[in-house]
XYZ file of C-alpha atoms in Angstrom:
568
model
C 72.141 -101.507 -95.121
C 68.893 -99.309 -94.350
C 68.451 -98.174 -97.693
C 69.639 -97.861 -100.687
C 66.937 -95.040 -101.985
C 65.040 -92.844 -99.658
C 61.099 -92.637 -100.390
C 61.081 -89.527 -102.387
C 63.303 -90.390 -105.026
C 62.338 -93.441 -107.081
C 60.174 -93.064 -110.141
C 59.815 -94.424 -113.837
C 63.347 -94.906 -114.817
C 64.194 -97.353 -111.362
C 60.542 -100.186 -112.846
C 62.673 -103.343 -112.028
C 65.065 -102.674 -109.516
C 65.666 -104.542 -106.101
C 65.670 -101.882 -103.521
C 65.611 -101.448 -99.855
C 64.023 -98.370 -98.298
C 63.569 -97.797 -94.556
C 60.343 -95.430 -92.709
C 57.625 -94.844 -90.964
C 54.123 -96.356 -91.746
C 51.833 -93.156 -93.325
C 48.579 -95.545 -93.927
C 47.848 -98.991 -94.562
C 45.156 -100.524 -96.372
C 44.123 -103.935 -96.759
C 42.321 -105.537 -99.614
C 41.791 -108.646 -99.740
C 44.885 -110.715 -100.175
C 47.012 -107.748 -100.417
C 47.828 -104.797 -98.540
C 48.932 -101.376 -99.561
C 51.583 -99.547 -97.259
C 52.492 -95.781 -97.705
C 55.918 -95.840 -96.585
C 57.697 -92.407 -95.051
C 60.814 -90.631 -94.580
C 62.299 -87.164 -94.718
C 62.181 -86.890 -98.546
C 58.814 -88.175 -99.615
C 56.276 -91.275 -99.445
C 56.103 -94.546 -101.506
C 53.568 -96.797 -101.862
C 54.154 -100.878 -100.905
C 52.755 -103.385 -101.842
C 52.810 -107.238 -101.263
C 50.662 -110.301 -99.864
C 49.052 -110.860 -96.593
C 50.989 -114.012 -96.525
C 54.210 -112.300 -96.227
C 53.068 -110.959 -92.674
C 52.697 -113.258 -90.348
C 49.316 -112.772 -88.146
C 51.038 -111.965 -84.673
C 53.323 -109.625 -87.101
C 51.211 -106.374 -86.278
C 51.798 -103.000 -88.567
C 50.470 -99.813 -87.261
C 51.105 -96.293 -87.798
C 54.428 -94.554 -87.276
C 55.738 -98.211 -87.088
C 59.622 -97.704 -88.641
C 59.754 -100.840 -91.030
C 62.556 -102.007 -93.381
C 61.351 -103.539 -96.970
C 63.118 -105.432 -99.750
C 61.443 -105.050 -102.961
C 61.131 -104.937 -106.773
C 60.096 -101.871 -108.353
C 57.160 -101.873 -110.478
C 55.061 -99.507 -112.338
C 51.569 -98.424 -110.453
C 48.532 -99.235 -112.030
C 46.341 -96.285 -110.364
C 48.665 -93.262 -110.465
C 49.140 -90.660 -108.451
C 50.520 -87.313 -109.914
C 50.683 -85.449 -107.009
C 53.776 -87.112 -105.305
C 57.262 -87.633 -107.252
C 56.586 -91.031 -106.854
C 53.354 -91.949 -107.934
C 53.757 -93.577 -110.964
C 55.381 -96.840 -109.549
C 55.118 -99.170 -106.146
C 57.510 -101.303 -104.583
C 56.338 -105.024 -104.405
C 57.663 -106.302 -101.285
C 59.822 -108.967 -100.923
C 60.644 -108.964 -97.288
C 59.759 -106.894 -94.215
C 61.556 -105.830 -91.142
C 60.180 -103.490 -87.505
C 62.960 -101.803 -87.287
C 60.784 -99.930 -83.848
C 57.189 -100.239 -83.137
C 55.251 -97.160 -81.935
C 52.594 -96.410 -79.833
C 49.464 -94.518 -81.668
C 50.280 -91.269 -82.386
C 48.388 -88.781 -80.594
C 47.474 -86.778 -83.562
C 47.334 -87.573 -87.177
C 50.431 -87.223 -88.711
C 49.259 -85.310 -91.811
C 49.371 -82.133 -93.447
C 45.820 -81.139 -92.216
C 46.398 -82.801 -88.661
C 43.373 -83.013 -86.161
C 46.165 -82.127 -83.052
C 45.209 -78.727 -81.552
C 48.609 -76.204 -80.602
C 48.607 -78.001 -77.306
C 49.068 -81.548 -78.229
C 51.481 -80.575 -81.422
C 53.638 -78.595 -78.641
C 53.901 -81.223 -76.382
C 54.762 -84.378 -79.000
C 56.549 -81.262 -81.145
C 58.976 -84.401 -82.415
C 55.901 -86.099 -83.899
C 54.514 -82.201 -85.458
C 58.143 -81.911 -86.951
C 57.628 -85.433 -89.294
C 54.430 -83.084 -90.481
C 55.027 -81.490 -94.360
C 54.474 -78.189 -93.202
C 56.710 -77.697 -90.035
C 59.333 -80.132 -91.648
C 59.394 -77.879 -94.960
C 59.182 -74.891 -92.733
C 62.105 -75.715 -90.914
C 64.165 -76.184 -94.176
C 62.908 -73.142 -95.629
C 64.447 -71.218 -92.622
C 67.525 -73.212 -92.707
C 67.825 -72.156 -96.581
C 67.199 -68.122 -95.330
C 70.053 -68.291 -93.127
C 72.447 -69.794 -95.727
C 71.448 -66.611 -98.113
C 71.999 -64.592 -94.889
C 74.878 -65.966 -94.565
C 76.164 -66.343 -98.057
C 75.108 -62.538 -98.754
C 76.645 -60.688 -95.714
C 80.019 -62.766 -96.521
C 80.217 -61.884 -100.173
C 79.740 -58.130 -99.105
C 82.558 -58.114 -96.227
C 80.759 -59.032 -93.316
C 82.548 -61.406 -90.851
C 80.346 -63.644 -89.063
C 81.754 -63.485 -84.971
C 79.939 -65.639 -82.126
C 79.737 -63.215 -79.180
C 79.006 -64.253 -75.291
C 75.941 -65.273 -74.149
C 76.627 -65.012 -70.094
C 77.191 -61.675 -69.745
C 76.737 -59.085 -66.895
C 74.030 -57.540 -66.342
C 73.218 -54.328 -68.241
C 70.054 -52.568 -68.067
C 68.633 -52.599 -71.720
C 64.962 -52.085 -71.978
C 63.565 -55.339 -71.425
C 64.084 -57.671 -68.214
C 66.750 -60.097 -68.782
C 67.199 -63.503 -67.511
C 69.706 -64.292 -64.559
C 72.047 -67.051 -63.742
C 73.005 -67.752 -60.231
C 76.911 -68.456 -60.796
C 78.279 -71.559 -58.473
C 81.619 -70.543 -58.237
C 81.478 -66.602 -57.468
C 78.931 -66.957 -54.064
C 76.180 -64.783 -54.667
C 76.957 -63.168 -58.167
C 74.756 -63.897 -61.140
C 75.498 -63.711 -64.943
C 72.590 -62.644 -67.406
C 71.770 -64.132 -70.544
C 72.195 -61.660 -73.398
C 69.413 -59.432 -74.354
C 71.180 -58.643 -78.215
C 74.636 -58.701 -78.113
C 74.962 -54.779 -78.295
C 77.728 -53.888 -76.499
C 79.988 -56.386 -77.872
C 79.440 -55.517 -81.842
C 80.286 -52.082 -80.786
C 83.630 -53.356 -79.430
C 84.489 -54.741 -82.272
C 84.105 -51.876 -84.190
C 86.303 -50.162 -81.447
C 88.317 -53.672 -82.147
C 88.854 -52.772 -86.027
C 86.480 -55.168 -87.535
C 85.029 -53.219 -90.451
C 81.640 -54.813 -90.212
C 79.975 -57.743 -88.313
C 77.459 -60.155 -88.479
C 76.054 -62.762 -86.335
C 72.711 -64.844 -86.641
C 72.225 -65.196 -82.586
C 69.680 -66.399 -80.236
C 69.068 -63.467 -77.870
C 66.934 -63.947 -74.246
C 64.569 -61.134 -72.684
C 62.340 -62.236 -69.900
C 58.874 -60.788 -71.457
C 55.751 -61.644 -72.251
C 55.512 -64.097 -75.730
C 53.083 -63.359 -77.845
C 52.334 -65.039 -81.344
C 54.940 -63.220 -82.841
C 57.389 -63.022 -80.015
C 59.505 -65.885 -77.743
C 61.264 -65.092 -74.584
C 64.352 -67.102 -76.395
C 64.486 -65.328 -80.431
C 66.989 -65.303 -83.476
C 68.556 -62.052 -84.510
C 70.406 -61.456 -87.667
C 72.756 -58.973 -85.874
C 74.631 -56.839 -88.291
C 77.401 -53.402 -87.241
C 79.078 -51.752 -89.849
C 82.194 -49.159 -89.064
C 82.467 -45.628 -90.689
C 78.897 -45.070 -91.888
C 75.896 -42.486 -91.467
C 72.047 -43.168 -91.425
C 71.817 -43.054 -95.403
C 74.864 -45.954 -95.502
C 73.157 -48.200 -93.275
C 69.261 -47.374 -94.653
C 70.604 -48.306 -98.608
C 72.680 -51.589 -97.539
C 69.986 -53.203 -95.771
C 67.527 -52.175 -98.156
C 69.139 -54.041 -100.830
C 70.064 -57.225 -98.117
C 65.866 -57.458 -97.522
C 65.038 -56.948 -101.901
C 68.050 -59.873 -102.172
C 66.442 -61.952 -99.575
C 62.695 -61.317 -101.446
C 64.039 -61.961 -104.354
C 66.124 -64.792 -103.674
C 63.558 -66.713 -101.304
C 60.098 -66.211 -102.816
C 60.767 -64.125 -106.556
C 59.759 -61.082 -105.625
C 60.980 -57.573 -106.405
C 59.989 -55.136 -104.306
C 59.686 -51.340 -104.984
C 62.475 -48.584 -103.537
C 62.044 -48.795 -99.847
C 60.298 -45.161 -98.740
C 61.327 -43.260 -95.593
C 59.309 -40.729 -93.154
C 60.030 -39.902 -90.024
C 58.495 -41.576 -86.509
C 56.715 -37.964 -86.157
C 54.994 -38.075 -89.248
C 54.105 -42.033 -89.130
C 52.186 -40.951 -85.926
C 50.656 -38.057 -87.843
C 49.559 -39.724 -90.650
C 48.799 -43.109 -89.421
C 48.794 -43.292 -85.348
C 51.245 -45.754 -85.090
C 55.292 -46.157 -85.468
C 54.817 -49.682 -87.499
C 51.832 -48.394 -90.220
C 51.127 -50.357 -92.690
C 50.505 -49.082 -95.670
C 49.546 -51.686 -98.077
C 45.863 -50.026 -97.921
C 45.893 -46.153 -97.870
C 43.889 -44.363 -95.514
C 46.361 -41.799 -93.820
C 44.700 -39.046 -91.562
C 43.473 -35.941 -92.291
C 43.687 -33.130 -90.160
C 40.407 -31.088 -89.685
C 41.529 -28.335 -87.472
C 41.631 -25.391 -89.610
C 38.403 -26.981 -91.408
C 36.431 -27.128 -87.694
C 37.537 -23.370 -87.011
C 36.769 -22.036 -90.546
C 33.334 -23.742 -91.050
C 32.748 -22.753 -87.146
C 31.837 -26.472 -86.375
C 30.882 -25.612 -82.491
C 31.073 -28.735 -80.866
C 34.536 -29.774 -82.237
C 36.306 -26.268 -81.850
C 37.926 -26.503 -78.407
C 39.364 -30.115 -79.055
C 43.093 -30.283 -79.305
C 43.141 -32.651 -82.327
C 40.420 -33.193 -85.094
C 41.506 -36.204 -87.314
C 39.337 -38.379 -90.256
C 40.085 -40.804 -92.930
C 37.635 -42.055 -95.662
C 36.906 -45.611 -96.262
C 36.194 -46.073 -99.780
C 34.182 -49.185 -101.859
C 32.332 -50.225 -98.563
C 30.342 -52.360 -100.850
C 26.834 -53.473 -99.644
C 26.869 -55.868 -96.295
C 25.254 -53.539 -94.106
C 24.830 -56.407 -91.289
C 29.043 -56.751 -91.556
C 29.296 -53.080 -91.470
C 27.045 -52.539 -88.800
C 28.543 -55.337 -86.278
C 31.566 -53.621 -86.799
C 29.996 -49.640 -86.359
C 28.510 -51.261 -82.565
C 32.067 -52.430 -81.228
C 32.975 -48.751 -81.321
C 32.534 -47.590 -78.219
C 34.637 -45.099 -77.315
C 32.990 -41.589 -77.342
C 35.746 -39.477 -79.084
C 34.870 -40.960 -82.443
C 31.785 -40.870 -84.892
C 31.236 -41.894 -88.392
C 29.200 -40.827 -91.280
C 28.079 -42.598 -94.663
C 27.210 -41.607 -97.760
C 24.692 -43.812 -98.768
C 23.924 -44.569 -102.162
C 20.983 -42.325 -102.708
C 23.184 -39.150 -102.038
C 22.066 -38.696 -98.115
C 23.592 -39.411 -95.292
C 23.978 -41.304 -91.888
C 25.547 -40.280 -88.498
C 26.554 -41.793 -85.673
C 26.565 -38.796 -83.300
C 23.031 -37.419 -83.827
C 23.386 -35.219 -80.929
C 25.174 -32.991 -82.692
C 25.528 -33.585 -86.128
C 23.199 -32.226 -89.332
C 22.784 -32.444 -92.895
C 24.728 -29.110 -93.532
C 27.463 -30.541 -91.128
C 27.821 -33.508 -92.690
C 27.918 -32.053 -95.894
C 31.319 -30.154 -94.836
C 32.631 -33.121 -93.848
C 31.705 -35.049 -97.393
C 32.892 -32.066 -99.798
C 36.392 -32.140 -97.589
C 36.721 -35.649 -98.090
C 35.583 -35.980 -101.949
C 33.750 -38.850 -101.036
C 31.524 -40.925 -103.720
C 27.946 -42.529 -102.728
C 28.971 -45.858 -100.141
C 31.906 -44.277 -98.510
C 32.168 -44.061 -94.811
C 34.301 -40.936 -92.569
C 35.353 -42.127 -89.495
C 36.372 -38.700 -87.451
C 38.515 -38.873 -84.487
C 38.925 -36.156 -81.533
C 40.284 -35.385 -78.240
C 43.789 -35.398 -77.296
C 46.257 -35.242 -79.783
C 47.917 -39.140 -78.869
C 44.740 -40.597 -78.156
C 42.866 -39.271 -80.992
C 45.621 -41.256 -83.145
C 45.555 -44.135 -81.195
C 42.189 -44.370 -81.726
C 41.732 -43.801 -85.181
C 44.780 -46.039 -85.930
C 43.120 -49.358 -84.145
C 40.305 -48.004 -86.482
C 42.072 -48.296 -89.301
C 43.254 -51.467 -89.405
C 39.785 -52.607 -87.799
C 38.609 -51.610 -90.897
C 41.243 -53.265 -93.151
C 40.385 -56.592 -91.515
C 36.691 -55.659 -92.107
C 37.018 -55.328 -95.627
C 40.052 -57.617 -96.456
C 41.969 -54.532 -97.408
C 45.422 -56.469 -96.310
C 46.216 -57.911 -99.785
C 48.234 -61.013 -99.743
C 51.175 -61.720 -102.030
C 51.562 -57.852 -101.745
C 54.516 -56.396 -99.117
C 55.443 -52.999 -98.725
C 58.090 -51.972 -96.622
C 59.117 -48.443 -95.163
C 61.953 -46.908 -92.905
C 60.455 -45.278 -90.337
C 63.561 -42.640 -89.053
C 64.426 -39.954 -86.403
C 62.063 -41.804 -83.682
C 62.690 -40.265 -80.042
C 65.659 -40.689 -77.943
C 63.817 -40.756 -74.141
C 60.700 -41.634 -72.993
C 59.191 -40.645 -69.844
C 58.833 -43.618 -67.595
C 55.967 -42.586 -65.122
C 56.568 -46.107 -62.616
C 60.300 -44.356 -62.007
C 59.205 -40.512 -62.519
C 62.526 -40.703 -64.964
C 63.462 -40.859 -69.006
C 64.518 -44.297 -70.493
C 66.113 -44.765 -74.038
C 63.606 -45.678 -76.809
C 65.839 -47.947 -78.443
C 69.132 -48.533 -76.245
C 71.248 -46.074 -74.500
C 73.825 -46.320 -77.324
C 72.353 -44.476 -79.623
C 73.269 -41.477 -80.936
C 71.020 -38.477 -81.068
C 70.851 -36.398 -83.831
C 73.581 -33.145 -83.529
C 71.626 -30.595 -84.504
C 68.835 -31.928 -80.790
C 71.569 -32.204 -78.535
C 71.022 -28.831 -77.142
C 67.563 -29.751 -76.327
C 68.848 -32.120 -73.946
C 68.698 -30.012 -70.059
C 65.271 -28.478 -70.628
C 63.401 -30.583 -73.158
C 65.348 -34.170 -73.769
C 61.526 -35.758 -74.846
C 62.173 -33.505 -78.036
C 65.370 -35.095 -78.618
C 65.404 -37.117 -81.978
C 67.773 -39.827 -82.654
C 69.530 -41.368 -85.529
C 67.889 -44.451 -85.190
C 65.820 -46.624 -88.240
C 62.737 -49.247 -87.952
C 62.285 -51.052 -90.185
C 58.226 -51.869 -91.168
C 56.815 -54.464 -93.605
C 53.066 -55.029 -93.435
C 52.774 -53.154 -90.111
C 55.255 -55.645 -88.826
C 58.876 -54.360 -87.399
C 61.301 -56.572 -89.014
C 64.574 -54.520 -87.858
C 65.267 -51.884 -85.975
C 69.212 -50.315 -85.173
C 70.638 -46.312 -85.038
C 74.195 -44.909 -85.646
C 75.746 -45.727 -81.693
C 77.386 -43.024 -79.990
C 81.435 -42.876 -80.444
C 81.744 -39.570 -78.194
C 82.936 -40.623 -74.673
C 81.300 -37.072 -73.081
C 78.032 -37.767 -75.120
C 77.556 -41.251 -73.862
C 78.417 -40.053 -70.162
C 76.055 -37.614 -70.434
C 73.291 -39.980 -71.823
C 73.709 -42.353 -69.163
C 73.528 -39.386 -66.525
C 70.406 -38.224 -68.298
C 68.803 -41.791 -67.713
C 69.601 -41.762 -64.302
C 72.824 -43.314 -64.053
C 74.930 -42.360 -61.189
C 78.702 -41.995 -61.783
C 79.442 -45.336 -59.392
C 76.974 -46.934 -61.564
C 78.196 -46.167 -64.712
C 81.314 -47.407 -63.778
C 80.081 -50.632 -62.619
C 77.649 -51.551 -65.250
C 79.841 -49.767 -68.416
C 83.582 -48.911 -67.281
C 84.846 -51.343 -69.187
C 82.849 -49.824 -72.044
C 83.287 -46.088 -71.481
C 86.856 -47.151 -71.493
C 87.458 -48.670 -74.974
C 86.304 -45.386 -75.973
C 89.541 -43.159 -75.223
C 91.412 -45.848 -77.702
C 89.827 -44.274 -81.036
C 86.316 -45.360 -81.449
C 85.172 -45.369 -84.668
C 81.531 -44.078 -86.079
C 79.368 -47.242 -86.582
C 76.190 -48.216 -86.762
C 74.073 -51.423 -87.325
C 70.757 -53.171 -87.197
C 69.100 -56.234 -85.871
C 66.397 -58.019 -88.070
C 64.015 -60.505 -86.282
C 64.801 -63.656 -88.139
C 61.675 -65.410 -86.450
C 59.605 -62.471 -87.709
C 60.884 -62.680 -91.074
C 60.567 -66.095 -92.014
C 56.795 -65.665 -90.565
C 56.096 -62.619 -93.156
C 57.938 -64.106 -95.856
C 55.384 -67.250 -95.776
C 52.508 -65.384 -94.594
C 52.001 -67.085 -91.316
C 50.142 -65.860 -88.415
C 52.405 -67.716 -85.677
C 56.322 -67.613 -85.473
C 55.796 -71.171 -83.354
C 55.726 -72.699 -86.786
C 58.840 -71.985 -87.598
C 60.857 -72.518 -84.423
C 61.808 -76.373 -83.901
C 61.143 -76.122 -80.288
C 59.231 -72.970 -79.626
C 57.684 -72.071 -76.402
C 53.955 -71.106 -75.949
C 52.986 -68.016 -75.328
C 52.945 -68.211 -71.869
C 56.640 -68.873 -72.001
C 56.455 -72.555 -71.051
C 57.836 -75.543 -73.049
C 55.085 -77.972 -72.229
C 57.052 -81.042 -74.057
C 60.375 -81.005 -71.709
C 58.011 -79.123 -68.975
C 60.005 -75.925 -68.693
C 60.520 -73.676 -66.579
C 60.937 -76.433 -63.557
C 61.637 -76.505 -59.791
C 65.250 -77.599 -58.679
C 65.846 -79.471 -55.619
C 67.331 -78.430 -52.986
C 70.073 -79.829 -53.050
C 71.119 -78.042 -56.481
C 69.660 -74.997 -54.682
C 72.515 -75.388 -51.999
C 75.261 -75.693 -54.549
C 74.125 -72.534 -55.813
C 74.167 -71.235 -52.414
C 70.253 -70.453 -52.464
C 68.474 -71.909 -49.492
């Protein structure tokens, strides 16, 4: 027997029982005749103690040793209320190395001294840490209440392939050379798309699967070239269907994991998100949408600003009073389609463009605004996307600056009708926004031989914090629509056959309207705890170079195994 409690669980009611508990050594400290041992497993820490004659002196302890101890229980004489167990010690009867260890390269603590580098490459030692350990169990309790919900509301949970052919999706995908068909390659699945549209097609009313998908890209802090989706398709539904279920899946979720209840979920298109905000993922826990100046520029005759295709500001309120903050931030702005002016305190003002601004200019500009003594304008011009570019990298410069970005606080939004195409200048030719499944909206589709950039789709972000957590559309269920998408991208008719017959096929069996959405588990997990890194929540992550530096992958193969695959 290894134990007969683990180390989180004894307390009060257990002061005089013989127990056994198994571990690894936390700290030791000697005193004396006796020594003190914090003992730990998976559930908690407990203190030994015992005499220095019970060890014998070629007996050595160190830490991360995995002992075995026989003892009494017995209350603690200096307590410690900030584990369960802190109000009693185990007095040591006998003492077992179950496996010595070497010393550990970092401290195996809560506040560890091991830089990302080290953790990642002894990540088995980082998981025995508190706070990847609980992290890992609080994503292993969001997937049960994924799981739990989506079954109670008549979602069946369906494993779909990962080998798949190659499709072109987007993002580049990862190939596998296959052994037994010379020359041919599988791909590891990008989302499994097309296959939770089949079995819609299939009859399956709606789907779920939490699934790792693979896209050969650059990782980032909050991105892996392996991730977890929470892949959801629902059959016989419309934008509003899909927008209200998953709104009250993500309140559940809130709710459920941390107690909170978040407001009605609100909804604006991808055209206005640009207008008001420069960016399809705002956030808007802190205000500051654009205003447009146009009409204000040609009215008030503002000469210098007239011919410019886009005049944008927004006001930054309650600036308070660290000028030296302020103006580090004012000198990173470099970029010579932007200026800023300040009300200062005793009712006059300051410019950065000097050249051409004056008191009665600036004036106009303050009276538009309504701004208050120790408010800063930040005005934007040029073109119309790179004037809201600009002013959006602004804006959250500026929520950074001023810790606008309150914590505890989330606000989500659906941002809808985002384009179908984009123009991809590398191949002078359109590619899908989201996938080329998705449906564009009816009332577009004649839009789509002279002007298929105008095109909207029925397709759904959704945003929390500036953060996309999901994203999905209704799919297409028209076999001459879908042909004619894929002919729009590009697609020749051999290759549409190659890459999709099988797909354009199922469709003349009585395809269904569907529609779904894919939320970033990964992502989710990260906002829900407020983390700046998904890595601490993956048991195994990669960095963000794409490497796992503890099993030292990707790797060369020898040649031999290159033969077999017929590569020489």
């Amino acid at each position: 027997m290894y134990r007969t409690h683990n180390c989180g669980e004894l307390c009060e009611k257990d002061i005089g029982k013989e127990v056994i508990l198994s571990g690894w050594i936390q700290k030791k400290r000697n005193f004396g005749s006796l020594c003190f041992i914090d003992i730990r497993d998976y559930f908690g820490i407990t203190q030994l103690i015992f005499s220095r004659k019970l060890v014998d002196k070629k007996f050595f302890l160190g830490k991360e040793f995995l002992i075995k101890i026989k003892g009494k229980v017995v209350e603690r004489s200096s307590k410690n209320n900030k584990i369960p167990t802190g109000k009693i010690e185990i007095l040591v009867s006998q003492i077992e190395i179950l496996n010595s260890s070497l010393p550990p390269p970092f401290s195996i603590e809560n506040k560890t001294d091991g830089n990302e580098k080290i953790r990642m490459t002894y990540r088995y030692l980082d998981i025995r840490r508190n706070p990847i350990k609980n992290n890992l169990i609080i994503r292993h309790n969001l997937a049960l209440e994924i799981r739990n919900f989506l079954s109670k509301n008549g979602f069946l949970e369906i494993e779909t392939p990962i080998l798949i052919n190659y499709t072109p999706e987007g993002a580049r995908s990862f190939v596998v050379p296959s052994r037994t068909h010379v020359g041919k390659f599988y791909t590891l699945a990008q989302s499994p798309q097309l296959f939770k549209q089949l079995l819609m097609i299939g009859g399956v009313d709606k789907y779920f699967q939490i699934v790792k998908c693979f896209r050969d890209e650059d990782a980032r802090s909050d991105r892996q070239i392996e991730f977890t989706q929470i892949d959801c398709e629902m059959s016989f539904v419309g934008v509003t269907d899909v927008l209200t279920f998953f709104e009250y899946f993500i309140k559940h979720l809130f709710k459920k994991m941390k107690n909170i209840q978040l407001e009605p979920f609100p909804c604006i298109s991808y055209s206005d998100a640009m207008k008001m905000y420069g960016t399809d993922s705002p956030d808007i826990r802190f205000g500051m949408s654009f205003m447009e100046l146009n009409n204000l520029i040609k009215r008030k005759n503002i000469s210098f600003l007239k011919e410019q295709e886009l005049v944008i500001g927004i006001k930054v309120t309650k600036c308070h009073n660290d000028h030296d903050q302020i103006n580090f931030f004012l000198k990173k702005i470099e970029n010579k389609n932007i200026f800023w002016i300040q009300y200062l305190p005793d009712k006059t003002f300051l410019s950065s463009n000097s050249d051409f601004m004056n008191e009665e200019i600036m004036r106009i500009f303050i009276n538009h605004f309504q701004v208050t003594p120790g408010d800063f304008l930040f005005i934007s011009y040029g073109k119309k996307r790179k004037a809201r570019e600009t002013l959006g990298k602004i804006r959250l410069e500026i929520a950074n600056l001023f810790n606008l970005k309150k914590t505890k606080i989330f606000k989500p939004l659906w941002i809808t009708d985002l384009p179908l195409f984009e123009w991809n200048e590398k191949y002078k030719r359109y590619k899908s926004v989201h996938h080329p499944f998705t449906s564009p909206k009816e009332e577009d589709i004649h839009l789509l031989e002279k002007h298929p950039e105008s095109i909207r789709s029925k397709s759904y972000d959704l945003i929390i914090n500036g953060i996309e957590i999901g994203s999905g559309s209704i799919r297409i269920h028209n076999q001459n629509i879908q042909n004619l998408i894929f002919k729009h991208l590009g697609f020749s008719v051999k290759e549409i056959e190659s890459k999709f017959g099988f797909f354009i096929k199922a469709f003349e069996y009585g395809t269904p309207p569907h529609g779904g959405i894919a939320f970033g588990l990964d992502r989710l997990i990260n906002l829900l705890e407020e983390d700046d890194d998904i890595k601490n929540f993956i048991a195994f992550p990669k960095n963000n170079y794409g490497k796992d530096i503890m099993i030292k992958a990707p790797s060369f193969l020898k040649k031999e195994k290159l033969k077999e695959l017929h590569f020489r």
